[in-house]
Amino acid sequence: MIEIKNVDKSYFRAGQEIKVLISLSLFVKQGSFTALMGPSGSGKSTLLNLIAGIDQPDSGEVLINGQEISHMSESDLSSWRANNIGFIFQFYNLIPVLNAIENVELPLQLFNYNKDKRREMAIDAITQVGLLDRLDHKPNELSGGQQQRVAIARAIVTRPPLIVADEPTGDLDRDSAEEILKLLQVLNRKQNRTIVMVTHDPKAAEKANSIVSLEKGQLIGENSF
């Protein structure tokens, strides 16, 4: 599913080169739930962005389902992301003036679906996350856990094979975090969606079936369960 081959990535800050990933190689199986762990600055969010096609490596290759995305043009990447990736963010990234179903429908604007089809797909996604009774609620009328459920519905509404999650429970209380992690497990186990999740939380990582540990831009450990 995901093949990272000898990837290097650096950024420049105040004229100084900062190496974020160093000759990193990684393989993630299709249908797995992988947690990326490591201290701040270890490169885990950068790695997630490379997998999602948000960023590109300085050298090396990133292949998703056998397709190399590491050197695509930005327009090709935009199209590829729309068809292949669902994003879940720590702070939800919902549009405040839109209600739940309108937020979930947003990614479908990139496709040639009519209004009725978009609404049907959005309702299906919201039903999967258990928020059918909150369709008309705006983000400020929802709890943090409910907002994250809306964000997950938005991530799955286009039915992408790969979901990337950047600290999806980092802004939630323990009970809400547990609900979100159980939902991700359902998406992984029952729908065979591949999930890659960045987290600082060992308890969150325990919900995955594979944990990849990074430090100073290098892979230092990998455990599968």
PDB file of C-alpha atoms in Angstrom:
ATOM      1  CA  MET A   1       0.000   0.000   0.000  1.00  0.00           C
ATOM      2  CA  ILE A   2       2.605   2.584   1.131  1.00  0.00           C
ATOM      3  CA  GLU A   3       6.274   2.361   0.228  1.00  0.00           C
ATOM      4  CA  ILE A   4       8.738   4.980   1.393  1.00  0.00           C
ATOM      5  CA  LYS A   5      12.162   4.483  -0.213  1.00  0.00           C
ATOM      6  CA  ASN A   6      15.280   6.290   1.035  1.00  0.00           C
ATOM      7  CA  VAL A   7      13.487   9.569   1.569  1.00  0.00           C
ATOM      8  CA  ASP A   8      15.300  12.730   2.632  1.00  0.00           C
ATOM      9  CA  LYS A   9      13.541  15.940   3.576  1.00  0.00           C
ATOM     10  CA  SER A  10      15.005  19.214   4.832  1.00  0.00           C
ATOM     11  CA  TYR A  11      13.676  22.662   5.559  1.00  0.00           C
ATOM     12  CA  PHE A  12      15.512  25.956   5.741  1.00  0.00           C
ATOM     13  CA  ARG A  13      14.984  28.288   8.679  1.00  0.00           C
ATOM     14  CA  ALA A  14      16.869  31.554   9.037  1.00  0.00           C
ATOM     15  CA  GLY A  15      19.229  30.362   6.312  1.00  0.00           C
ATOM     16  CA  GLN A  16      20.030  27.150   8.159  1.00  0.00           C
ATOM     17  CA  GLU A  17      19.236  23.700   6.790  1.00  0.00           C
ATOM     18  CA  ILE A  18      17.236  21.504   9.165  1.00  0.00           C
ATOM     19  CA  LYS A  19      17.193  17.831   8.225  1.00  0.00           C
ATOM     20  CA  VAL A  20      13.804  16.400   9.108  1.00  0.00           C
ATOM     21  CA  LEU A  21      13.904  12.951   7.464  1.00  0.00           C
ATOM     22  CA  ILE A  22      17.146  11.115   6.719  1.00  0.00           C
ATOM     23  CA  SER A  23      17.293   8.163   4.290  1.00  0.00           C
ATOM     24  CA  LEU A  24      14.011   6.868   5.680  1.00  0.00           C
ATOM     25  CA  SER A  25      12.405   3.722   4.289  1.00  0.00           C
ATOM     26  CA  LEU A  26       9.085   2.276   5.420  1.00  0.00           C
ATOM     27  CA  PHE A  27       6.446  -0.171   4.190  1.00  0.00           C
ATOM     28  CA  VAL A  28       2.819   0.003   5.365  1.00  0.00           C
ATOM     29  CA  LYS A  29       0.504  -2.864   4.474  1.00  0.00           C
ATOM     30  CA  GLN A  30      -2.883  -2.282   2.904  1.00  0.00           C
ATOM     31  CA  GLY A  31      -5.631  -2.528   5.500  1.00  0.00           C
ATOM     32  CA  SER A  32      -3.338  -1.790   8.437  1.00  0.00           C
ATOM     33  CA  PHE A  33      -3.793   0.780  11.198  1.00  0.00           C
ATOM     34  CA  THR A  34      -0.362   2.330  11.782  1.00  0.00           C
ATOM     35  CA  ALA A  35       0.573   4.784  14.516  1.00  0.00           C
ATOM     36  CA  LEU A  36       3.553   7.097  13.959  1.00  0.00           C
ATOM     37  CA  MET A  37       5.190   8.024  17.257  1.00  0.00           C
ATOM     38  CA  GLY A  38       8.189  10.060  18.343  1.00  0.00           C
ATOM     39  CA  PRO A  39       9.175  13.232  20.189  1.00  0.00           C
ATOM     40  CA  SER A  40       8.492  16.678  18.759  1.00  0.00           C
ATOM     41  CA  GLY A  41      10.811  17.288  15.819  1.00  0.00           C
ATOM     42  CA  SER A  42      11.221  13.583  15.063  1.00  0.00           C
ATOM     43  CA  GLY A  43       9.701  13.984  11.583  1.00  0.00           C
ATOM     44  CA  LYS A  44       6.427  12.109  12.054  1.00  0.00           C
ATOM     45  CA  SER A  45       4.141  14.917  10.808  1.00  0.00           C
ATOM     46  CA  THR A  46       6.461  15.533   7.863  1.00  0.00           C
ATOM     47  CA  LEU A  47       6.298  11.830   7.018  1.00  0.00           C
ATOM     48  CA  LEU A  48       2.491  11.934   7.224  1.00  0.00           C
ATOM     49  CA  ASN A  49       2.436  14.919   4.856  1.00  0.00           C
ATOM     50  CA  LEU A  50       4.611  13.042   2.360  1.00  0.00           C
ATOM     51  CA  ILE A  51       2.290  10.037   2.497  1.00  0.00           C
ATOM     52  CA  ALA A  52      -0.711  12.309   1.950  1.00  0.00           C
ATOM     53  CA  GLY A  53       0.875  14.128  -0.981  1.00  0.00           C
ATOM     54  CA  ILE A  54       0.801  17.449   0.879  1.00  0.00           C
ATOM     55  CA  ASP A  55       4.586  17.724   0.674  1.00  0.00           C
ATOM     56  CA  GLN A  56       7.277  16.175  -1.520  1.00  0.00           C
ATOM     57  CA  PRO A  57      10.671  14.715  -0.576  1.00  0.00           C
ATOM     58  CA  ASP A  58      14.008  16.236  -1.545  1.00  0.00           C
ATOM     59  CA  SER A  59      15.091  12.784  -2.702  1.00  0.00           C
ATOM     60  CA  GLY A  60      13.787   9.233  -2.590  1.00  0.00           C
ATOM     61  CA  GLU A  61      10.386   7.871  -3.561  1.00  0.00           C
ATOM     62  CA  VAL A  62       6.890   7.742  -2.094  1.00  0.00           C
ATOM     63  CA  LEU A  63       4.639   5.117  -3.670  1.00  0.00           C
ATOM     64  CA  ILE A  64       0.970   4.599  -2.805  1.00  0.00           C
ATOM     65  CA  ASN A  65      -0.612   1.482  -4.306  1.00  0.00           C
ATOM     66  CA  GLY A  66       2.317   1.251  -6.688  1.00  0.00           C
ATOM     67  CA  GLN A  67       1.886   4.820  -7.923  1.00  0.00           C
ATOM     68  CA  GLU A  68       4.781   7.184  -7.353  1.00  0.00           C
ATOM     69  CA  ILE A  69       3.472  10.481  -5.999  1.00  0.00           C
ATOM     70  CA  SER A  70       6.768  12.008  -4.944  1.00  0.00           C
ATOM     71  CA  HIS A  71       7.350  13.880  -8.195  1.00  0.00           C
ATOM     72  CA  MET A  72       3.809  14.640  -9.375  1.00  0.00           C
ATOM     73  CA  SER A  73       2.846  18.142 -10.431  1.00  0.00           C
ATOM     74  CA  GLU A  74       0.683  20.078  -7.965  1.00  0.00           C
ATOM     75  CA  SER A  75      -2.399  19.769 -10.191  1.00  0.00           C
ATOM     76  CA  ASP A  76      -1.926  15.999 -10.485  1.00  0.00           C
ATOM     77  CA  LEU A  77      -1.399  15.761  -6.734  1.00  0.00           C
ATOM     78  CA  SER A  78      -4.610  17.685  -6.059  1.00  0.00           C
ATOM     79  CA  SER A  79      -6.580  15.253  -8.192  1.00  0.00           C
ATOM     80  CA  TRP A  80      -4.825  12.269  -6.624  1.00  0.00           C
ATOM     81  CA  ARG A  81      -5.522  13.479  -3.073  1.00  0.00           C
ATOM     82  CA  ALA A  82      -9.204  14.015  -3.841  1.00  0.00           C
ATOM     83  CA  ASN A  83      -9.558  10.410  -4.986  1.00  0.00           C
ATOM     84  CA  ASN A  84      -7.292   8.646  -2.519  1.00  0.00           C
ATOM     85  CA  ILE A  85      -6.893  10.484   0.785  1.00  0.00           C
ATOM     86  CA  GLY A  86      -9.147  11.324   3.707  1.00  0.00           C
ATOM     87  CA  PHE A  87      -7.714  13.873   6.185  1.00  0.00           C
ATOM     88  CA  ILE A  88      -8.427  14.049   9.923  1.00  0.00           C
ATOM     89  CA  PHE A  89      -6.894  16.955  11.869  1.00  0.00           C
ATOM     90  CA  GLN A  90      -6.329  17.622  15.558  1.00  0.00           C
ATOM     91  CA  PHE A  91      -8.439  20.793  15.557  1.00  0.00           C
ATOM     92  CA  TYR A  92     -11.149  19.479  13.189  1.00  0.00           C
ATOM     93  CA  ASN A  93     -10.809  22.263  10.546  1.00  0.00           C
ATOM     94  CA  LEU A  94     -14.568  22.566  10.178  1.00  0.00           C
ATOM     95  CA  ILE A  95     -16.097  25.647   8.524  1.00  0.00           C
ATOM     96  CA  PRO A  96     -17.847  27.569  11.356  1.00  0.00           C
ATOM     97  CA  VAL A  97     -20.703  28.974   9.240  1.00  0.00           C
ATOM     98  CA  LEU A  98     -21.649  25.572   7.796  1.00  0.00           C
ATOM     99  CA  ASN A  99     -23.668  22.931   9.596  1.00  0.00           C
ATOM    100  CA  ALA A 100     -22.536  19.331   9.967  1.00  0.00           C
ATOM    101  CA  ILE A 101     -23.911  17.961   6.718  1.00  0.00           C
ATOM    102  CA  GLU A 102     -22.640  20.963   4.742  1.00  0.00           C
ATOM    103  CA  ASN A 103     -19.141  20.452   6.167  1.00  0.00           C
ATOM    104  CA  VAL A 104     -19.238  16.776   5.218  1.00  0.00           C
ATOM    105  CA  GLU A 105     -20.420  17.573   1.690  1.00  0.00           C
ATOM    106  CA  LEU A 106     -17.479  19.917   1.008  1.00  0.00           C
ATOM    107  CA  PRO A 107     -15.027  17.332  -0.481  1.00  0.00           C
ATOM    108  CA  LEU A 108     -17.750  16.132  -2.849  1.00  0.00           C
ATOM    109  CA  GLN A 109     -17.700  19.524  -4.594  1.00  0.00           C
ATOM    110  CA  LEU A 110     -14.552  18.294  -6.367  1.00  0.00           C
ATOM    111  CA  PHE A 111     -16.527  15.532  -8.074  1.00  0.00           C
ATOM    112  CA  ASN A 112     -19.209  15.520 -10.724  1.00  0.00           C
ATOM    113  CA  TYR A 113     -22.041  14.563  -8.366  1.00  0.00           C
ATOM    114  CA  ASN A 114     -25.433  16.252  -8.418  1.00  0.00           C
ATOM    115  CA  LYS A 115     -26.911  17.785  -5.287  1.00  0.00           C
ATOM    116  CA  ASP A 116     -29.024  14.750  -4.393  1.00  0.00           C
ATOM    117  CA  LYS A 117     -26.067  12.371  -4.720  1.00  0.00           C
ATOM    118  CA  ARG A 118     -23.864  14.613  -2.565  1.00  0.00           C
ATOM    119  CA  ARG A 119     -26.537  14.723   0.127  1.00  0.00           C
ATOM    120  CA  GLU A 120     -27.011  10.940  -0.017  1.00  0.00           C
ATOM    121  CA  MET A 121     -23.277  10.297   0.366  1.00  0.00           C
ATOM    122  CA  ALA A 122     -22.949  12.844   3.176  1.00  0.00           C
ATOM    123  CA  ILE A 123     -25.837  11.320   5.118  1.00  0.00           C
ATOM    124  CA  ASP A 124     -24.284   7.877   4.721  1.00  0.00           C
ATOM    125  CA  ALA A 125     -20.961   9.141   6.120  1.00  0.00           C
ATOM    126  CA  ILE A 126     -22.619  10.939   9.044  1.00  0.00           C
ATOM    127  CA  THR A 127     -24.650   7.817   9.814  1.00  0.00           C
ATOM    128  CA  GLN A 128     -21.415   5.823  10.027  1.00  0.00           C
ATOM    129  CA  VAL A 129     -20.078   8.135  12.739  1.00  0.00           C
ATOM    130  CA  GLY A 130     -23.348   8.134  14.690  1.00  0.00           C
ATOM    131  CA  LEU A 131     -24.386  11.770  14.253  1.00  0.00           C
ATOM    132  CA  LEU A 132     -27.549  11.521  12.176  1.00  0.00           C
ATOM    133  CA  ASP A 133     -29.355  13.604  14.807  1.00  0.00           C
ATOM    134  CA  ARG A 134     -26.865  16.471  14.445  1.00  0.00           C
ATOM    135  CA  LEU A 135     -27.115  17.193  10.692  1.00  0.00           C
ATOM    136  CA  ASP A 136     -28.194  20.808  11.132  1.00  0.00           C
ATOM    137  CA  HIS A 137     -25.860  21.693  13.996  1.00  0.00           C
ATOM    138  CA  LYS A 138     -22.961  24.089  13.397  1.00  0.00           C
ATOM    139  CA  PRO A 139     -19.544  23.361  14.922  1.00  0.00           C
ATOM    140  CA  ASN A 140     -20.062  25.696  17.901  1.00  0.00           C
ATOM    141  CA  GLU A 141     -23.198  23.712  18.770  1.00  0.00           C
ATOM    142  CA  LEU A 142     -21.248  20.446  19.000  1.00  0.00           C
ATOM    143  CA  SER A 143     -18.870  19.021  21.599  1.00  0.00           C
ATOM    144  CA  GLY A 144     -15.230  18.415  20.701  1.00  0.00           C
ATOM    145  CA  GLY A 145     -15.874  14.718  20.217  1.00  0.00           C
ATOM    146  CA  GLN A 146     -18.885  15.417  17.987  1.00  0.00           C
ATOM    147  CA  GLN A 147     -16.885  17.902  15.910  1.00  0.00           C
ATOM    148  CA  GLN A 148     -14.208  15.270  15.389  1.00  0.00           C
ATOM    149  CA  ARG A 149     -16.893  12.791  14.307  1.00  0.00           C
ATOM    150  CA  VAL A 150     -18.067  15.307  11.704  1.00  0.00           C
ATOM    151  CA  ALA A 151     -14.441  15.691  10.592  1.00  0.00           C
ATOM    152  CA  ILE A 152     -14.140  11.909  10.250  1.00  0.00           C
ATOM    153  CA  ALA A 153     -17.366  11.788   8.230  1.00  0.00           C
ATOM    154  CA  ARG A 154     -15.892  14.450   5.958  1.00  0.00           C
ATOM    155  CA  ALA A 155     -12.714  12.364   5.608  1.00  0.00           C
ATOM    156  CA  ILE A 156     -14.577   9.204   4.572  1.00  0.00           C
ATOM    157  CA  VAL A 157     -17.369  10.716   2.471  1.00  0.00           C
ATOM    158  CA  THR A 158     -15.433  10.284  -0.804  1.00  0.00           C
ATOM    159  CA  ARG A 159     -14.693   6.665   0.210  1.00  0.00           C
ATOM    160  CA  PRO A 160     -10.892   6.998   0.029  1.00  0.00           C
ATOM    161  CA  PRO A 161      -8.729   3.891   0.522  1.00  0.00           C
ATOM    162  CA  LEU A 162      -6.280   5.763   2.788  1.00  0.00           C
ATOM    163  CA  ILE A 163      -7.006   7.890   5.856  1.00  0.00           C
ATOM    164  CA  VAL A 164      -4.299  10.047   7.433  1.00  0.00           C
ATOM    165  CA  ALA A 165      -4.864  11.438  10.923  1.00  0.00           C
ATOM    166  CA  ASP A 166      -2.642  14.036  12.609  1.00  0.00           C
ATOM    167  CA  GLU A 167      -3.145  13.869  16.406  1.00  0.00           C
ATOM    168  CA  PRO A 168      -6.895  13.183  15.992  1.00  0.00           C
ATOM    169  CA  THR A 169      -7.442  12.874  19.766  1.00  0.00           C
ATOM    170  CA  GLY A 170      -4.986  15.553  20.876  1.00  0.00           C
ATOM    171  CA  ASP A 171      -7.698  18.132  21.646  1.00  0.00           C
ATOM    172  CA  LEU A 172     -10.171  15.729  23.296  1.00  0.00           C
ATOM    173  CA  ASP A 173     -10.856  14.504  26.806  1.00  0.00           C
ATOM    174  CA  ARG A 174     -10.102  10.844  27.506  1.00  0.00           C
ATOM    175  CA  ASP A 175     -13.676   9.563  27.022  1.00  0.00           C
ATOM    176  CA  SER A 176     -14.146  11.415  23.724  1.00  0.00           C
ATOM    177  CA  ALA A 177     -10.705  10.276  22.566  1.00  0.00           C
ATOM    178  CA  GLU A 178     -11.631   6.667  23.301  1.00  0.00           C
ATOM    179  CA  GLU A 179     -14.805   7.004  21.207  1.00  0.00           C
ATOM    180  CA  ILE A 180     -12.859   8.444  18.268  1.00  0.00           C
ATOM    181  CA  LEU A 181     -10.222   5.713  18.441  1.00  0.00           C
ATOM    182  CA  LYS A 182     -12.904   3.008  18.515  1.00  0.00           C
ATOM    183  CA  LEU A 183     -14.479   4.605  15.448  1.00  0.00           C
ATOM    184  CA  LEU A 184     -11.129   4.535  13.631  1.00  0.00           C
ATOM    185  CA  GLN A 185     -10.784   0.861  14.551  1.00  0.00           C
ATOM    186  CA  VAL A 186     -14.203   0.142  13.043  1.00  0.00           C
ATOM    187  CA  LEU A 187     -13.256   1.934   9.816  1.00  0.00           C
ATOM    188  CA  ASN A 188     -10.052  -0.083   9.698  1.00  0.00           C
ATOM    189  CA  ARG A 189     -11.382  -3.516  10.622  1.00  0.00           C
ATOM    190  CA  LYS A 190     -14.831  -3.545   9.061  1.00  0.00           C
ATOM    191  CA  GLN A 191     -14.161  -1.420   5.977  1.00  0.00           C
ATOM    192  CA  ASN A 192     -10.510  -2.382   5.438  1.00  0.00           C
ATOM    193  CA  ARG A 193      -9.429   1.242   5.248  1.00  0.00           C
ATOM    194  CA  THR A 194      -5.715   1.835   5.676  1.00  0.00           C
ATOM    195  CA  ILE A 195      -5.107   4.366   8.462  1.00  0.00           C
ATOM    196  CA  VAL A 196      -1.878   6.187   9.313  1.00  0.00           C
ATOM    197  CA  MET A 197      -2.101   8.201  12.536  1.00  0.00           C
ATOM    198  CA  VAL A 198       0.400  10.544  14.168  1.00  0.00           C
ATOM    199  CA  THR A 199       0.088  10.554  17.951  1.00  0.00           C
ATOM    200  CA  HIS A 200       2.026  11.408  21.099  1.00  0.00           C
ATOM    201  CA  ASP A 201      -0.313   9.309  23.210  1.00  0.00           C
ATOM    202  CA  PRO A 202       0.794   5.699  23.934  1.00  0.00           C
ATOM    203  CA  LYS A 203      -2.806   4.745  24.787  1.00  0.00           C
ATOM    204  CA  ALA A 204      -3.955   5.982  21.384  1.00  0.00           C
ATOM    205  CA  ALA A 205      -1.127   4.112  19.672  1.00  0.00           C
ATOM    206  CA  GLU A 206      -2.246   0.900  21.372  1.00  0.00           C
ATOM    207  CA  LYS A 207      -5.411   0.976  19.250  1.00  0.00           C
ATOM    208  CA  ALA A 208      -3.303   0.563  16.102  1.00  0.00           C
ATOM    209  CA  ASN A 209      -1.998  -2.793  14.900  1.00  0.00           C
ATOM    210  CA  SER A 210       1.408  -1.385  14.005  1.00  0.00           C
ATOM    211  CA  ILE A 211       3.544   1.253  15.749  1.00  0.00           C
ATOM    212  CA  VAL A 212       6.369   3.011  13.930  1.00  0.00           C
ATOM    213  CA  SER A 213       8.787   5.008  16.102  1.00  0.00           C
ATOM    214  CA  LEU A 214      10.837   7.906  14.747  1.00  0.00           C
ATOM    215  CA  GLU A 215      13.653   9.894  16.276  1.00  0.00           C
ATOM    216  CA  LYS A 216      15.670  12.675  14.653  1.00  0.00           C
ATOM    217  CA  GLY A 217      14.275  11.855  11.232  1.00  0.00           C
ATOM    218  CA  GLN A 218      15.091   8.172  11.299  1.00  0.00           C
ATOM    219  CA  LEU A 219      13.128   4.988  11.877  1.00  0.00           C
ATOM    220  CA  ILE A 220      14.191   3.503  15.226  1.00  0.00           C
ATOM    221  CA  GLY A 221      11.545   0.843  15.753  1.00  0.00           C
ATOM    222  CA  GLU A 222       8.530  -0.931  14.282  1.00  0.00           C
ATOM    223  CA  ASN A 223       6.140  -3.249  16.088  1.00  0.00           C
ATOM    224  CA  SER A 224       3.154  -5.117  14.668  1.00  0.00           C
ATOM    225  CA  PHE A 225       0.387  -6.751  16.681  1.00  0.00           C
TER     226      PHE A 225
END
